[in-house]
Short mmCIF file of C-alpha atoms in Angstrom, two decimals:
data_model
loop_
_atom_site.label_atom_id
_atom_site.label_comp_id
_atom_site.label_asym_id
_atom_site.label_seq_id
_atom_site.Cartn_x
_atom_site.Cartn_y
_atom_site.Cartn_z
CA MET L 1 -0.10 0.02 -0.04
CA ALA L 2 2.89 2.39 -0.20
CA ILE L 3 2.12 5.14 -2.36
CA ILE L 4 4.90 7.02 -4.02
CA THR L 5 3.42 10.01 -6.08
CA ARG L 6 1.01 12.34 -4.71
CA LEU L 7 -0.60 13.22 -7.71
CA LEU L 8 -3.98 11.40 -8.97
CA LEU L 9 -3.46 9.04 -12.06
CA LEU L 10 -5.70 7.99 -14.52
CA PHE L 11 -5.67 4.55 -16.51
CA THR L 12 -7.88 2.75 -18.81
CA LEU L 13 -8.71 -0.99 -18.55
CA LEU L 14 -10.86 -3.73 -19.76
CA THR L 15 -13.44 -4.32 -17.45
CA ALA L 16 -16.62 -3.01 -15.99
CA PHE L 17 -17.95 0.77 -16.13
CA LEU L 18 -20.41 0.98 -13.08
CA VAL L 19 -23.62 2.82 -14.07
CA ALA L 20 -26.64 3.37 -12.01
CA SER L 21 -28.55 6.31 -10.34
CA SER L 22 -27.06 8.29 -7.21
CA ASP L 23 -29.05 8.76 -3.99
CA ALA L 24 -28.43 12.37 -4.27
CA ALA L 25 -31.06 13.76 -6.47
CA SER L 26 -29.22 17.17 -6.92
CA VAL L 27 -26.38 15.00 -8.91
CA GLN L 28 -25.85 12.55 -11.40
CA CYS L 29 -23.50 10.09 -10.41
CA GLY L 30 -20.49 9.05 -12.65
CA ILE L 31 -20.53 12.38 -14.49
CA SER L 32 -17.14 14.37 -14.32
CA ALA L 33 -17.30 18.24 -15.31
CA VAL L 34 -13.83 17.52 -16.59
CA THR L 35 -13.42 15.96 -19.93
CA SER L 36 -9.87 14.25 -21.47
CA SER L 37 -9.19 12.47 -24.77
CA ALA L 38 -5.99 10.46 -22.92
CA ASN L 39 -5.85 6.93 -23.48
CA ASN L 40 -3.13 4.97 -21.64
CA ARG L 41 -3.36 1.16 -20.94
CA ARG L 42 -0.60 1.22 -18.56
CA ILE L 43 -1.00 1.04 -14.90
CA VAL L 44 2.58 1.94 -14.01
CA GLY L 45 2.67 5.79 -15.70
CA GLY L 46 -0.78 6.44 -16.91
CA HIS L 47 -1.49 9.96 -17.10
CA GLU L 48 -2.00 12.90 -14.47
CA ALA L 49 -5.65 13.59 -14.26
CA LYS L 50 -7.03 17.03 -14.25
CA PRO L 51 -8.47 18.81 -11.15
CA HIS L 52 -11.50 17.25 -10.45
CA GLN L 53 -11.77 15.10 -13.22
CA LEU L 54 -12.60 12.11 -11.20
CA PRO L 55 -14.95 13.67 -8.55
CA TRP L 56 -15.91 10.20 -6.72
CA MET L 57 -12.17 9.62 -6.00
CA VAL L 58 -11.25 9.57 -2.29
CA ARG L 59 -8.06 9.25 -0.70
CA VAL L 60 -7.97 6.96 2.51
CA ASN L 61 -5.41 6.99 5.33
CA THR L 62 -5.12 4.49 7.82
CA GLU L 63 -2.83 3.94 10.60
CA ALA L 64 -1.52 0.88 12.70
CA VAL L 65 0.21 1.30 16.03
CA LYS L 66 2.43 -0.67 18.09
CA VAL L 67 1.76 -0.37 22.05
CA SER L 68 3.68 -1.01 24.84
CA HIS L 69 2.17 -3.12 27.56
CA GLY L 70 4.53 -1.95 30.56
CA THR L 71 3.40 -0.29 33.71
CA SER L 72 2.13 2.32 31.56
CA SER L 73 0.74 1.55 27.93
CA ALA L 74 1.99 3.97 25.24
CA ILE L 75 1.98 3.96 21.44
CA THR L 76 5.76 3.07 20.32
CA SER L 77 5.57 2.80 16.78
CA ARG L 78 3.07 3.74 14.07
CA LEU L 79 2.75 2.95 10.67
CA HIS L 80 0.46 4.60 7.79
CA PHE L 81 -1.00 3.13 4.97
CA TYR L 82 -3.01 4.96 2.01
CA CYS L 83 -5.63 3.70 -0.29
CA GLY L 84 -7.93 4.95 -2.93
CA GLY L 85 -11.56 4.57 -2.31
CA SER L 86 -15.12 5.58 -4.40
CA LEU L 87 -17.59 8.06 -2.98
CA ILE L 88 -20.92 5.71 -3.71
CA SER L 89 -23.42 8.15 -1.95
CA ASP L 90 -23.53 11.17 -0.05
CA ARG L 91 -22.76 9.42 3.50
CA TRP L 92 -20.55 6.04 1.92
CA ILE L 93 -17.18 5.17 0.69
CA LEU L 94 -16.09 2.31 -0.53
CA THR L 95 -12.39 1.02 -0.45
CA ALA L 96 -10.19 -2.20 0.19
CA GLY L 97 -10.80 -4.26 3.05
CA HIS L 98 -7.17 -4.86 3.20
CA CYS L 99 -6.80 -1.12 4.26
CA ALA L 100 -8.58 -1.73 7.32
CA VAL L 101 -7.91 -5.02 8.84
CA THR L 102 -5.67 -6.03 11.60
CA PRO L 103 -2.07 -5.99 10.39
CA GLU L 104 -0.96 -9.54 11.67
CA ALA L 105 -2.99 -10.58 8.37
CA HIS L 106 -0.01 -8.42 6.82
CA ALA L 107 2.60 -10.19 8.88
CA LEU L 108 3.28 -6.99 11.07
CA GLU L 109 3.68 -8.61 14.35
CA GLY L 110 2.43 -6.23 17.53
CA TYR L 111 0.81 -3.68 15.57
CA HIS L 112 -3.27 -3.14 15.70
CA MET L 113 -5.43 -0.83 13.31
CA ASN L 114 -6.20 2.39 15.20
CA LEU L 115 -9.28 3.04 12.93
CA SER L 116 -10.01 5.85 14.78
CA SER L 117 -7.26 7.81 13.25
CA THR L 118 -8.86 6.86 9.72
CA GLN L 119 -8.84 10.11 7.52
CA VAL L 120 -10.39 10.34 3.96
CA ILE L 121 -9.88 13.20 1.42
CA LEU L 122 -12.61 14.46 -1.08
CA GLY L 123 -12.18 16.60 -3.99
CA ALA L 124 -8.17 16.28 -4.04
CA THR L 125 -6.09 15.87 -7.14
CA ASN L 126 -2.56 17.16 -5.76
CA LEU L 127 -2.09 15.76 -2.26
CA SER L 128 0.76 18.14 -1.66
CA ASN L 129 -1.59 21.22 -2.19
CA ALA L 130 -3.18 21.45 1.04
CA GLN L 131 -5.33 24.33 -0.35
CA GLU L 132 -6.65 22.72 -3.30
CA THR L 133 -9.68 24.07 -4.46
CA GLY L 134 -13.08 21.74 -3.32
CA ARG L 135 -11.22 19.76 -1.08
CA LEU L 136 -13.31 18.23 1.78
CA ILE L 137 -11.98 16.33 4.95
CA PRO L 138 -15.40 15.06 6.67
CA GLU L 139 -15.68 13.56 10.14
CA ILE L 140 -16.27 9.33 9.96
CA ALA L 141 -19.02 7.64 11.86
CA GLY L 142 -17.62 4.19 11.22
CA VAL L 143 -15.67 1.79 9.08
CA TYR L 144 -16.93 -1.64 8.17
CA VAL L 145 -14.85 -4.37 6.99
CA HIS L 146 -16.41 -7.33 5.26
CA GLU L 147 -17.18 -9.68 7.75
CA HIS L 148 -15.76 -12.81 5.59
CA PHE L 149 -12.58 -10.90 4.47
CA ALA L 150 -9.62 -13.03 4.35
CA LEU L 151 -5.82 -13.24 3.25
CA LYS L 152 -5.12 -16.72 2.12
CA HIS L 153 -1.26 -18.05 1.23
CA LEU L 154 -1.82 -20.23 -1.88
CA GLU L 155 1.15 -21.72 -3.87
CA GLY L 156 3.00 -18.91 -3.05
CA SER L 157 0.65 -16.28 -3.97
CA LEU L 158 -1.21 -14.46 -1.71
CA LEU L 159 -5.19 -14.63 -2.16
CA VAL L 160 -7.60 -11.86 -1.10
CA GLU L 161 -11.21 -12.64 -0.55
CA ASN L 162 -14.27 -10.13 -0.07
CA ASP L 163 -11.74 -7.17 -0.03
CA LEU L 164 -13.95 -4.85 0.58
CA THR L 165 -14.34 -2.10 3.34
CA LEU L 166 -17.37 0.45 3.81
CA ILE L 167 -16.55 3.93 5.27
CA LYS L 168 -19.91 5.69 6.82
CA LEU L 169 -19.51 9.50 6.94
CA LYS L 170 -20.94 11.48 9.99
CA GLU L 171 -22.76 14.09 8.00
CA PRO L 172 -23.74 13.57 4.22
CA VAL L 173 -21.89 15.56 1.28
CA ASP L 174 -23.82 18.36 -0.01
CA PHE L 175 -23.29 18.01 -3.74
CA GLU L 176 -24.91 21.41 -4.48
CA VAL L 177 -22.20 23.11 -2.33
CA HIS L 178 -19.16 21.02 -4.07
CA ARG L 179 -20.56 20.63 -7.17
CA GLY L 180 -17.92 20.22 -9.82
CA ALA L 181 -15.24 18.86 -7.58
CA ILE L 182 -17.25 16.06 -5.74
CA ALA L 183 -19.91 13.33 -6.75
CA PRO L 184 -20.59 9.62 -6.52
CA ILE L 185 -19.63 7.16 -8.67
CA CYS L 186 -22.32 4.91 -10.05
CA LEU L 187 -23.06 1.35 -8.75
CA PRO L 188 -23.85 -1.32 -11.17
CA SER L 189 -27.15 -2.92 -11.62
CA GLU L 190 -28.14 -6.63 -11.12
CA GLN L 191 -28.63 -6.81 -14.82
CA MET L 192 -25.56 -5.40 -16.06
CA VAL L 193 -23.36 -7.31 -18.24
CA VAL L 194 -19.58 -6.72 -17.32
CA SER L 195 -17.85 -8.98 -19.57
CA LYS L 196 -15.39 -6.83 -21.77
CA SER L 197 -16.55 -3.63 -21.12
CA ASP L 198 -14.03 -0.73 -20.87
CA CYS L 199 -13.63 1.57 -17.94
CA GLN L 200 -11.03 3.87 -16.23
CA ILE L 201 -9.14 3.29 -13.15
CA ALA L 202 -7.41 5.48 -10.98
CA GLY L 203 -5.47 6.16 -8.06
CA TRP L 204 -2.00 7.50 -6.61
CA GLY L 205 0.34 5.08 -7.64
CA ARG L 206 3.73 4.91 -8.97
CA VAL L 207 4.88 6.83 -12.18
CA HIS L 208 7.79 4.88 -13.37
CA THR L 209 8.57 1.15 -12.82
CA SER L 210 11.96 2.42 -11.16
CA GLU L 211 10.19 3.92 -8.24
#
């Protein structure tokens, strides 16, 4: 989960593009106010997203801590994890399960997740610019990992099952106030055919293979 760059990158893959209606009547899901003709099929590289080109994109910051168990308990070490997420409604964010599970699953002995320190950033493109227009850091009401999340070792590979976490915000996002900067992604309908469909994938990832 190490993040090398702090700019939002945009990629194209052959997979499902999620289309459905939004919970918020005032905004249409899956619609960006910014257009781009760039087409790059590389995960490493991609191209830098324009500001607010991906208004549903969320930066998720989580923390794992190691606590001493002597006469007085104290945090002796911290590890920080960074993930991408998608805003799926005015109060819910979808991200990966491995961003919020106990670090023992990652062979980090002695650490545990401090989910109370979880932070989400909405409306961001350049994380180095704290004054970025349209950015929102809302308070979190709860973090919910899929009850059947599992990391399994299979023939030298790591198999992740039910790799999902939902993050609930304390207050709904006002899409009218943040119009153009923050909007939800669409969710698929039960009837959607996802095979061999085009979509875009985004995240704060590596720019070069050497990094």
